[in-house]
Short mmCIF file of C-alpha atoms in Angstrom, two decimals:
data_model
loop_
_atom_site.label_atom_id
_atom_site.label_comp_id
_atom_site.label_asym_id
_atom_site.label_seq_id
_atom_site.Cartn_x
_atom_site.Cartn_y
_atom_site.Cartn_z
CA MET A 96 82.06 126.74 84.92
CA TYR A 97 83.47 128.90 87.63
CA ASN A 98 87.20 129.09 87.92
CA ARG A 99 87.89 128.52 91.54
CA ASN A 100 91.44 129.73 91.31
CA VAL A 101 90.25 133.23 90.68
CA SER A 102 88.03 134.13 93.54
CA PRO A 103 86.41 132.55 96.54
CA SER A 104 82.95 131.33 95.92
CA ALA A 105 80.49 132.41 98.53
CA LYS A 106 78.71 129.11 98.31
CA LYS A 107 81.82 127.08 98.82
CA SER A 108 83.36 129.05 101.62
CA GLN A 109 84.42 127.07 104.58
CA PRO A 110 85.53 129.59 107.08
CA LYS A 111 87.82 128.04 109.58
CA LEU A 112 88.18 129.99 112.70
CA GLU A 113 90.55 129.52 115.53
CA TRP A 114 89.72 130.66 118.94
CA ARG A 115 92.11 132.65 120.98
CA SER A 116 91.51 132.60 124.63
CA GLU A 117 92.52 134.97 127.32
CA HIS A 118 93.45 133.25 130.49
CA THR A 119 91.46 134.89 133.22
CA SER A 120 94.07 133.98 135.78
CA LYS A 121 97.56 135.43 135.92
CA GLU A 122 99.06 132.27 137.32
CA LYS A 123 100.73 129.59 135.32
CA LYS A 124 98.34 126.89 134.28
CA LYS A 125 98.51 124.52 137.25
CA ASP A 126 94.93 123.64 137.94
CA SER A 127 93.41 124.68 134.66
CA HIS A 128 90.24 122.67 135.11
CA SER A 129 88.84 125.17 137.56
CA ILE A 130 89.39 128.16 135.30
CA PRO A 131 86.73 128.48 132.63
CA ILE A 132 88.16 129.08 129.19
CA LEU A 133 86.84 132.20 127.55
CA CYS A 134 87.32 132.53 123.84
CA VAL A 135 87.51 136.16 122.88
CA ASP A 136 88.27 136.23 119.20
CA CYS A 137 88.62 134.01 116.19
CA ILE A 138 90.67 134.04 113.03
CA PRO A 139 89.34 132.68 109.76
CA LEU A 140 91.87 130.57 107.92
CA PHE A 141 90.93 129.08 104.57
CA HIS A 142 88.15 128.67 102.06
CA GLY A 143 89.20 126.02 99.60
CA THR A 144 91.22 122.86 99.97
CA LEU A 145 91.78 122.32 103.66
CA ALA A 146 93.70 119.08 103.52
CA LEU A 147 97.10 120.49 102.58
CA ALA A 148 99.78 121.04 105.21
CA PRO A 149 102.12 123.89 104.31
CA MET A 150 99.85 126.93 104.51
CA LEU A 151 98.16 125.55 107.59
CA GLU A 152 101.55 125.33 109.29
CA VAL A 153 102.36 128.88 108.23
CA ALA A 154 99.03 130.15 109.54
CA LEU A 155 99.35 128.38 112.88
CA THR A 156 102.89 129.69 113.30
CA LEU A 157 102.04 133.30 112.51
CA ILE A 158 98.89 133.25 114.60
CA ASP A 159 100.72 131.63 117.50
CA THR A 160 103.35 134.36 117.37
CA TRP A 161 100.70 137.03 117.30
CA CYS A 162 98.86 135.37 120.19
CA LYS A 163 102.00 135.39 122.32
CA GLU A 164 102.53 139.08 121.58
CA ASN A 165 99.01 139.75 122.80
CA LYS A 166 99.01 137.36 125.77
CA TYR A 167 96.52 135.05 124.09
CA VAL A 168 96.68 131.36 123.39
CA ILE A 169 95.20 129.36 120.53
CA ALA A 170 92.41 127.55 122.31
CA GLY A 171 90.55 125.76 119.58
CA TYR A 172 89.65 125.19 115.97
CA TYR A 173 86.44 125.89 114.16
CA GLN A 174 85.26 124.49 110.85
CA ALA A 175 82.24 124.77 108.59
CA ASN A 176 82.05 122.15 105.86
CA GLU A 177 81.45 122.84 102.20
CA ARG A 178 78.32 120.73 102.03
CA THR A 179 75.61 122.23 104.21
CA LYS A 180 74.32 118.88 105.41
CA ASP A 181 77.75 117.71 106.45
CA PHE A 182 78.35 118.92 109.99
CA ARG A 183 80.46 116.13 111.38
CA PRO A 184 84.15 116.64 112.13
CA ASN A 185 86.33 115.18 109.40
CA GLN A 186 89.94 114.09 109.42
CA VAL A 187 91.23 117.62 108.87
CA ALA A 188 89.28 119.02 111.81
CA GLU A 189 90.43 116.21 114.08
CA LYS A 190 94.06 116.58 113.06
CA VAL A 191 94.18 120.33 113.48
CA GLY A 192 92.29 120.09 116.73
CA ALA A 193 94.70 117.48 118.03
CA ARG A 194 97.66 119.65 117.03
CA ILE A 195 96.24 122.57 118.96
CA ALA A 196 95.49 120.31 121.89
CA GLU A 197 99.19 119.43 122.05
CA ASN A 198 99.89 122.99 123.07
CA PHE A 199 96.71 123.62 124.99
CA SER A 200 95.12 120.63 126.63
CA GLU A 201 91.68 122.20 126.97
CA ALA A 202 91.44 122.86 123.24
CA ALA A 203 87.97 122.70 121.78
CA MET A 204 86.97 121.70 118.28
CA ILE A 205 83.89 123.46 116.99
CA MET A 206 81.76 122.44 114.04
CA VAL A 207 79.15 124.69 112.50
CA ASP A 208 75.78 123.20 111.64
CA SER A 209 74.83 125.21 108.57
CA THR A 210 71.45 123.52 108.23
CA ARG A 211 70.26 125.45 111.28
CA PHE A 212 71.70 128.75 110.22
CA THR A 213 69.32 131.71 110.08
CA MET A 214 69.90 135.41 109.58
CA GLY A 215 68.29 136.02 112.96
CA CYS A 216 70.76 133.71 114.74
CA TYR A 217 68.19 132.88 117.39
CA GLU A 218 69.81 129.65 118.46
CA PRO A 219 73.42 128.53 118.67
CA ILE A 220 74.36 126.33 115.73
CA LEU A 221 77.69 125.10 117.01
CA ALA A 222 78.72 121.67 118.17
CA ILE A 223 81.62 121.77 120.63
CA TYR A 224 83.97 118.82 120.92
CA ASP A 225 86.50 118.13 123.67
CA HIS A 226 89.59 116.00 123.36
CA HIS A 227 89.60 112.99 125.70
CA GLU A 228 91.93 110.03 125.28
CA ASN A 229 92.58 110.72 121.60
CA LYS A 230 88.90 110.97 120.81
CA TRP A 231 86.66 113.95 120.28
CA LYS A 232 83.51 113.96 122.36
CA CYS A 233 80.64 116.29 121.73
CA ARG A 234 79.46 118.31 124.70
CA ASP A 235 76.13 120.03 125.19
CA CYS A 236 76.13 123.40 123.56
CA ASN A 237 73.42 125.79 124.62
CA VAL A 238 73.16 129.47 125.45
CA ASP A 239 75.08 128.88 128.68
CA SER A 240 78.17 128.04 126.65
CA PHE A 241 78.34 131.71 125.70
CA GLU A 242 79.40 134.68 127.78
CA ASP A 243 76.29 136.62 126.79
CA TRP A 244 74.13 134.88 124.22
CA CYS A 245 71.62 137.74 123.87
CA GLU A 246 74.34 140.19 122.98
CA ALA A 247 75.98 137.68 120.69
CA GLN A 248 72.73 137.00 118.88
CA LYS A 249 71.97 140.69 118.47
CA ILE A 250 75.43 141.60 117.22
CA THR A 251 75.80 138.64 114.88
CA SER A 252 72.42 139.21 113.32
CA ALA A 253 73.22 142.89 112.79
CA LEU A 254 76.55 142.04 111.18
CA LEU A 255 74.85 139.60 108.82
CA GLU A 256 72.17 142.10 107.82
CA GLY A 257 74.88 144.62 107.12
CA ARG A 258 76.76 142.06 104.99
CA SER A 259 79.94 142.53 106.98
CA TYR A 260 81.05 139.13 105.69
CA GLU A 261 81.82 140.85 102.38
CA SER A 262 84.80 142.49 104.04
CA LEU A 263 85.86 139.49 106.12
CA ILE A 264 89.53 138.66 105.58
CA ASP A 265 90.84 135.15 106.08
CA PHE A 266 94.33 133.77 105.80
CA ASP A 267 93.82 132.82 102.15
CA ASN A 268 92.98 136.45 101.40
CA HIS A 269 96.12 137.50 103.26
CA LEU A 270 98.29 135.14 101.21
CA ASP A 271 96.72 136.54 98.05
CA ASP A 272 97.55 140.09 99.15
CA LEU A 273 99.62 140.82 102.25
CA ARG A 274 97.77 144.06 102.87
CA ASN A 275 94.70 142.05 103.81
CA ASP A 276 94.70 141.91 107.60
CA TRP A 277 93.52 138.60 109.04
CA THR A 278 92.89 140.18 112.44
CA ASN A 279 89.90 141.97 110.87
CA PRO A 280 90.20 145.20 112.89
CA GLU A 281 87.28 146.83 111.10
CA ILE A 282 84.89 144.03 111.90
CA ASN A 283 86.11 143.93 115.49
CA LYS A 284 85.40 147.65 115.68
CA SER A 285 81.90 147.04 114.37
CA VAL A 286 81.37 144.38 117.01
CA LEU A 287 82.39 146.77 119.77
CA HIS A 288 80.26 149.46 118.23
CA LEU A 289 77.21 147.20 118.35
CA CYS A 290 77.73 146.21 121.96
CA MET B 271 65.34 149.83 100.10
CA ALA B 272 67.34 152.15 97.90
CA SER B 273 68.23 151.02 94.44
CA VAL B 274 71.77 150.15 93.45
CA SER B 275 71.93 153.11 91.09
CA GLU B 276 70.84 155.42 93.90
CA MET B 277 73.14 153.96 96.54
CA TYR B 278 76.26 153.97 94.41
CA ASP B 279 75.32 156.78 92.04
CA VAL B 280 75.87 154.73 88.91
CA THR B 281 74.21 154.76 85.52
CA TRP B 282 72.64 151.73 83.92
CA GLU B 283 75.53 151.61 81.45
CA GLU B 284 78.00 151.36 84.31
CA MET B 285 75.94 148.59 85.87
CA ARG B 286 75.89 146.72 82.58
CA ASP B 287 79.65 147.14 82.21
CA LYS B 288 80.22 145.95 85.77
CA LEU B 289 78.26 142.79 85.02
CA ARG B 290 80.36 142.23 81.93
CA LYS B 291 83.58 142.63 83.89
CA TRP B 292 82.38 140.14 86.49
CA ARG B 293 81.48 137.72 83.67
CA GLU B 294 84.87 138.07 82.07
CA ASP B 295 86.75 137.65 85.35
CA ASN B 296 84.54 134.73 86.35
CA HIS B 297 83.66 136.37 89.64
CA ARG B 298 81.20 134.52 91.79
CA ASN B 299 80.06 137.53 93.83
CA SER B 300 76.51 136.33 93.54
CA GLU B 301 74.80 138.72 95.94
CA GLN B 302 76.21 141.73 94.09
CA ILE B 303 75.34 140.21 90.70
CA VAL B 304 71.78 139.70 91.90
CA ASP B 305 71.53 143.26 93.23
CA VAL B 306 72.89 144.89 90.09
CA GLY B 307 71.43 142.42 87.61
CA GLU B 308 67.92 142.39 89.02
CA GLU B 309 67.70 146.15 88.86
CA LEU B 310 69.12 146.22 85.35
CA ILE B 311 66.60 143.63 84.18
CA ASN B 312 63.62 145.26 85.89
CA GLU B 313 64.36 148.87 85.00
CA HIS B 314 66.46 148.85 81.86
CA ALA B 315 65.75 145.65 79.93
CA SER B 316 64.78 147.47 76.74
CA LYS B 317 68.11 149.31 76.58
CA LEU B 318 70.30 146.25 76.90
CA GLY B 319 69.81 144.88 73.40
CA ASP B 320 71.16 141.41 72.81
CA ASP B 321 73.27 141.64 75.96
CA ILE B 322 70.15 140.86 77.92
CA TRP B 323 70.28 137.14 77.20
CA ILE B 324 73.73 136.59 78.62
CA ILE B 325 72.78 138.81 81.53
CA TYR B 326 69.73 136.62 82.18
CA GLU B 327 72.04 133.62 82.30
CA GLN B 328 74.53 135.32 84.60
CA VAL B 329 71.84 136.62 86.94
CA MET B 330 70.05 133.29 86.99
CA ILE B 331 73.11 131.42 88.19
CA ALA B 332 73.79 134.10 90.81
CA ALA B 333 70.15 133.91 91.90
CA LEU B 334 70.51 130.17 92.42
CA ASP B 335 73.50 130.82 94.65
CA CYS B 336 71.39 133.22 96.73
CA SER B 337 68.30 130.98 96.94
CA ARG B 338 66.37 133.51 94.88
CA ASP B 339 64.33 130.94 93.01
CA ASP B 340 61.79 133.62 92.06
CA LEU B 341 64.42 135.55 90.16
CA ALA B 342 66.02 132.41 88.73
CA TRP B 343 62.65 131.24 87.45
CA THR B 344 61.96 134.59 85.77
CA CYS B 345 65.33 134.54 83.99
CA LEU B 346 64.83 130.92 82.94
CA GLN B 347 61.40 131.64 81.42
CA GLU B 348 62.79 134.52 79.39
CA LEU B 349 65.62 132.34 78.11
CA LYS B 350 63.28 129.43 77.31
CA ARG B 351 61.04 131.73 75.34
CA GLN B 352 63.90 133.20 73.34
CA PHE B 353 65.86 129.98 72.79
CA PRO B 354 63.38 127.09 72.68
CA GLY B 355 65.07 123.71 72.56
CA SER B 356 68.48 125.10 73.45
CA GLN B 357 70.87 122.71 75.22
CA ARG B 358 72.45 125.60 77.05
CA VAL B 359 69.09 126.65 78.48
CA LYS B 360 68.26 123.04 79.33
CA ARG B 361 71.46 122.92 81.35
CA LEU B 362 70.39 126.04 83.25
CA ALA B 363 67.06 124.37 84.00
CA GLY B 364 69.04 121.43 85.32
CA MET B 365 71.11 123.71 87.54
CA ARG B 366 67.94 125.16 89.00
CA LEU B 367 66.77 121.64 89.88
CA GLU B 368 70.14 121.03 91.51
CA ALA B 369 69.77 124.20 93.56
CA LEU B 370 66.38 122.91 94.72
CA GLU B 371 68.13 119.63 95.58
CA LYS B 372 65.94 117.75 93.11
CA TYR B 373 68.93 115.73 92.03
CA GLU B 374 67.08 112.92 90.27
CA ASP B 375 65.14 115.36 88.12
CA ALA B 376 68.31 117.31 87.42
CA SER B 377 70.11 114.15 86.40
CA LYS B 378 67.28 113.22 84.04
CA GLN B 379 67.50 116.68 82.52
CA TYR B 380 71.19 116.22 81.81
CA ASP B 381 70.61 112.71 80.49
CA SER B 382 68.14 114.11 77.97
CA ILE B 383 70.78 116.60 76.81
CA LEU B 384 73.30 113.78 76.46
CA GLN B 385 70.84 111.68 74.47
CA ASP B 386 70.68 114.40 71.84
CA ASP B 387 74.36 115.27 72.13
CA PRO B 388 76.61 112.66 73.77
CA THR B 389 79.61 114.99 73.56
CA ASN B 390 77.98 117.69 75.66
CA THR B 391 80.69 118.15 78.26
CA ALA B 392 78.72 120.67 80.33
CA ALA B 393 75.95 118.15 81.02
CA ARG B 394 78.43 115.45 81.98
CA LYS B 395 80.21 117.77 84.36
CA ARG B 396 76.94 118.80 85.97
CA LYS B 397 76.17 115.14 86.62
CA ILE B 398 79.50 114.82 88.37
CA SER B 399 78.71 117.95 90.39
CA ILE B 400 75.52 116.27 91.57
CA LEU B 401 77.53 113.36 92.90
CA LYS B 402 79.80 115.80 94.66
CA ALA B 403 76.86 117.67 96.16
CA GLN B 404 75.48 114.41 97.48
CA GLY B 405 78.79 113.60 99.11
CA LYS B 406 79.35 110.63 96.81
CA SER B 407 83.07 111.36 96.42
CA ALA B 408 84.14 107.92 95.26
CA GLU B 409 81.56 107.91 92.49
CA ALA B 410 82.36 111.47 91.50
CA ILE B 411 86.03 110.52 91.24
CA ARG B 412 85.21 107.47 89.15
CA GLU B 413 82.96 109.40 86.77
CA LEU B 414 85.47 112.21 86.45
CA ASN B 415 88.23 109.73 85.60
CA GLU B 416 86.04 108.23 82.89
CA TYR B 417 85.26 111.70 81.59
CA LEU B 418 88.95 112.56 81.41
CA GLU B 419 89.74 109.42 79.42
CA GLN B 420 87.57 110.91 76.73
CA PHE B 421 88.27 114.59 77.20
CA VAL B 422 91.91 114.46 78.19
CA GLY B 423 92.54 118.16 77.56
CA ASP B 424 89.93 119.50 79.93
CA GLN B 425 92.02 121.41 82.45
CA GLU B 426 89.15 122.42 84.63
CA ALA B 427 88.29 118.75 85.02
CA TRP B 428 91.86 117.76 85.89
CA HIS B 429 91.91 120.47 88.52
CA GLU B 430 88.57 119.41 89.94
CA LEU B 431 89.84 115.83 90.12
CA SER B 432 92.98 116.93 91.97
CA GLU B 433 90.78 118.68 94.52
CA LEU B 434 88.57 115.62 94.95
CA TYR B 435 91.64 113.48 95.56
CA ILE B 436 93.08 115.98 98.04
CA ASN B 437 89.82 115.94 99.99
CA GLU B 438 90.08 112.17 100.15
CA HIS B 439 93.69 112.51 101.30
CA ASP B 440 94.84 110.57 98.23
CA TYR B 441 97.81 112.82 97.64
CA GLY B 442 99.57 110.55 95.18
CA LYS B 443 96.70 110.70 92.72
CA ALA B 444 96.25 114.41 93.31
CA ALA B 445 99.90 114.89 92.40
CA PHE B 446 99.33 112.96 89.17
CA CYS B 447 96.51 115.31 88.15
CA LEU B 448 98.64 118.35 88.90
CA GLU B 449 101.49 116.84 86.89
CA GLU B 450 99.13 116.66 83.91
CA LEU B 451 98.27 120.31 84.42
CA MET B 452 101.89 121.38 84.76
CA MET B 453 102.82 119.52 81.58
CA THR B 454 100.21 121.34 79.53
CA ASN B 455 100.65 124.65 81.35
CA PRO B 456 104.36 124.92 82.15
CA HIS B 457 104.12 128.65 82.86
CA ASN B 458 101.28 128.45 85.34
CA HIS B 459 102.75 129.25 88.75
CA LEU B 460 99.58 128.21 90.59
CA TYR B 461 99.76 124.59 89.44
CA CYS B 462 103.45 124.44 90.38
CA GLU B 463 102.74 125.82 93.80
CA GLN B 464 99.81 123.47 94.43
CA TYR B 465 101.88 120.51 93.32
CA ALA B 466 104.55 121.55 95.80
CA GLU B 467 101.93 121.73 98.55
CA VAL B 468 100.74 118.21 97.77
CA LYS B 469 104.29 116.84 97.81
CA TYR B 470 104.97 118.61 101.12
CA THR B 471 101.82 117.10 102.60
CA GLN B 472 102.84 113.62 101.46
CA GLY B 473 105.91 114.04 103.62
CA GLY B 474 109.24 112.26 103.74
CA LEU B 475 112.58 113.68 102.75
CA GLU B 476 112.30 113.00 99.01
CA ASN B 477 108.89 114.64 98.78
CA LEU B 478 110.07 117.61 100.82
CA GLU B 479 112.99 118.16 98.46
CA LEU B 480 110.68 117.89 95.49
CA SER B 481 108.26 120.31 97.10
CA ARG B 482 111.07 122.79 97.69
CA LYS B 483 112.06 122.60 94.05
CA TYR B 484 108.52 123.21 92.87
CA PHE B 485 107.97 126.07 95.29
CA ALA B 486 111.14 127.58 93.86
CA GLN B 487 109.89 127.00 90.32
CA ALA B 488 106.59 128.68 91.15
CA LEU B 489 108.52 131.67 92.48
CA LYS B 490 110.57 131.83 89.28
CA LEU B 491 107.32 131.96 87.33
CA ASN B 492 105.79 134.55 89.64
CA ASN B 493 107.99 136.18 92.25
CA ARG B 494 105.01 137.59 94.08
CA ASN B 495 103.44 134.23 94.90
CA MET B 496 103.51 134.38 98.69
CA ARG B 497 102.41 130.77 99.13
CA ALA B 498 105.41 129.68 97.08
CA LEU B 499 107.70 131.89 99.17
CA PHE B 500 106.37 130.60 102.47
CA GLY B 501 106.44 127.07 101.09
CA LEU B 502 110.07 127.43 100.10
CA TYR B 503 110.89 128.60 103.59
CA MET B 504 108.96 125.76 105.27
CA SER B 505 110.31 122.97 103.08
CA ALA B 506 113.93 124.18 103.24
CA SER B 507 113.68 124.57 107.03
CA HIS B 508 112.30 121.07 107.49
CA ILE B 509 115.00 119.57 105.27
CA ALA B 510 117.74 121.45 107.11
CA ALA B 511 116.35 120.21 110.42
CA SER B 512 116.14 116.59 109.31
CA PRO B 513 118.62 114.19 110.94
CA LYS B 514 118.85 112.27 107.66
CA VAL B 515 120.64 114.91 105.61
CA ASN B 516 124.39 115.42 105.36
CA ALA B 517 126.14 118.65 106.21
CA THR B 518 126.25 119.92 102.61
CA VAL B 519 122.54 119.50 102.05
CA LYS B 520 121.83 121.00 105.45
CA LYS B 521 123.96 124.04 104.68
CA ALA B 522 122.31 124.56 101.31
CA ASN B 523 118.83 124.40 102.75
CA VAL B 524 119.69 126.76 105.58
CA LYS B 525 120.80 129.16 102.86
CA TYR B 526 117.50 128.74 100.96
CA ALA B 527 115.48 129.20 104.15
CA THR B 528 117.40 132.32 105.10
CA TRP B 529 116.95 133.77 101.63
CA ALA B 530 113.22 133.05 101.85
CA THR B 531 112.98 134.71 105.28
CA ASN B 532 114.59 137.86 103.93
CA GLN B 533 112.24 137.91 100.96
CA ILE B 534 109.26 137.41 103.25
CA ASN B 535 110.36 140.28 105.50
CA ARG B 536 110.85 142.51 102.47
CA ALA B 537 107.41 141.60 101.19
CA TYR B 538 105.81 142.55 104.50
CA GLN B 539 107.78 145.77 104.83
CA GLY B 540 106.75 146.82 101.36
CA ASN B 541 103.12 146.39 102.35
CA VAL B 542 102.99 147.88 105.80
CA THR B 543 100.45 150.58 106.25
CA ASN B 544 99.16 149.06 109.45
CA ARG B 545 101.42 146.72 111.34
CA VAL B 546 100.98 143.25 109.98
CA PRO B 547 101.03 140.78 112.83
CA GLY B 548 103.43 137.98 113.36
CA CYS B 549 106.23 138.67 110.94
#
């Protein structure tokens, strides 16, 4: 049997990403509904038990601090479930999403549908949920939800072919060894390089 | 595509040794195991001696992880030929059926192992894994509890059960499992730290204080456990901020939190090559 305490299992990984968003307007958020939210980066959190509070709180705090330093805001939460066929938001996703929504009303919750995943990334496999009246409602996600789907598809596919995920650092990796940088500067460089 | 030996300039002996290290450390870096193992099997099988059988097993499981049924099948045939009637090989055949999502067939395979050997723990645990894969958490939990009544010393099983309970948000029962583990492994800082996390998640002043104590204990057992350090900081801070504590308790916890902050800062400073964000 594999000892899960030792190393992350590729099969079990549940990358959780949070979206940071850069406000395109310099004004204070008065009429935020007219400003489209653009998510510009994401930070993977954990691969393992998600339903425990302390490390999640630590992660949100550190990431929030870092966001403020860089004029970003945490704009959403992203989750991929352990079982491929399970793509519905669970209690963890809803709770974290709600927490983020407390600080950012337009927060989105994003679930990955792994059953439709392909190395070519030809179609978006995300389901985007918005928070309305304490419930999460799924909105239509198509190529228009992305700034530039063609570029995104090309870059993502190239990163997958090149196995860049082998060097992906999440918050769990950071807690295992502080030298691991959860902002993933190398991968971000590769993304820019592929643009 | 270049071979592994060409790309990394390694000899077949080094590849074999790498596989052994990954086996010993229980690494589940399946893509790498497939890359290295497949080449070793295809190009150097005759040199591997008796090692080849355990390599076939290791590569087969990695191949299942990577959906390389072709490779898994090849390894399985070699093992079947060499060890006809082996329970261990039967279990591997079962795992292949699981990977193909043929859960009923896999279950039958494990049942046939258990008919011959009712104490075969591996087969029983695979059956529980099937339930987990199918999302049948309640049943998996029930079966695992039954298993543990018989095999009460199986730590891996206790840990798996604690995870199942955590995923169901049944923190009380998860704590019980971790208590079992801590009792039999009093020096294991990971169990201590996980127990503290469960207590923290349960919430309430009593649980927070307990969590702080166990984070501290984990740190005593391993002073480089960052989760324990952060946990100590978080729990002490929450206790200090609680309106229900008296001034003495508040003061003590502020002291613990401050100490933890200093330790955290030291830990980050000792590791800064690039600036680490947020701390």
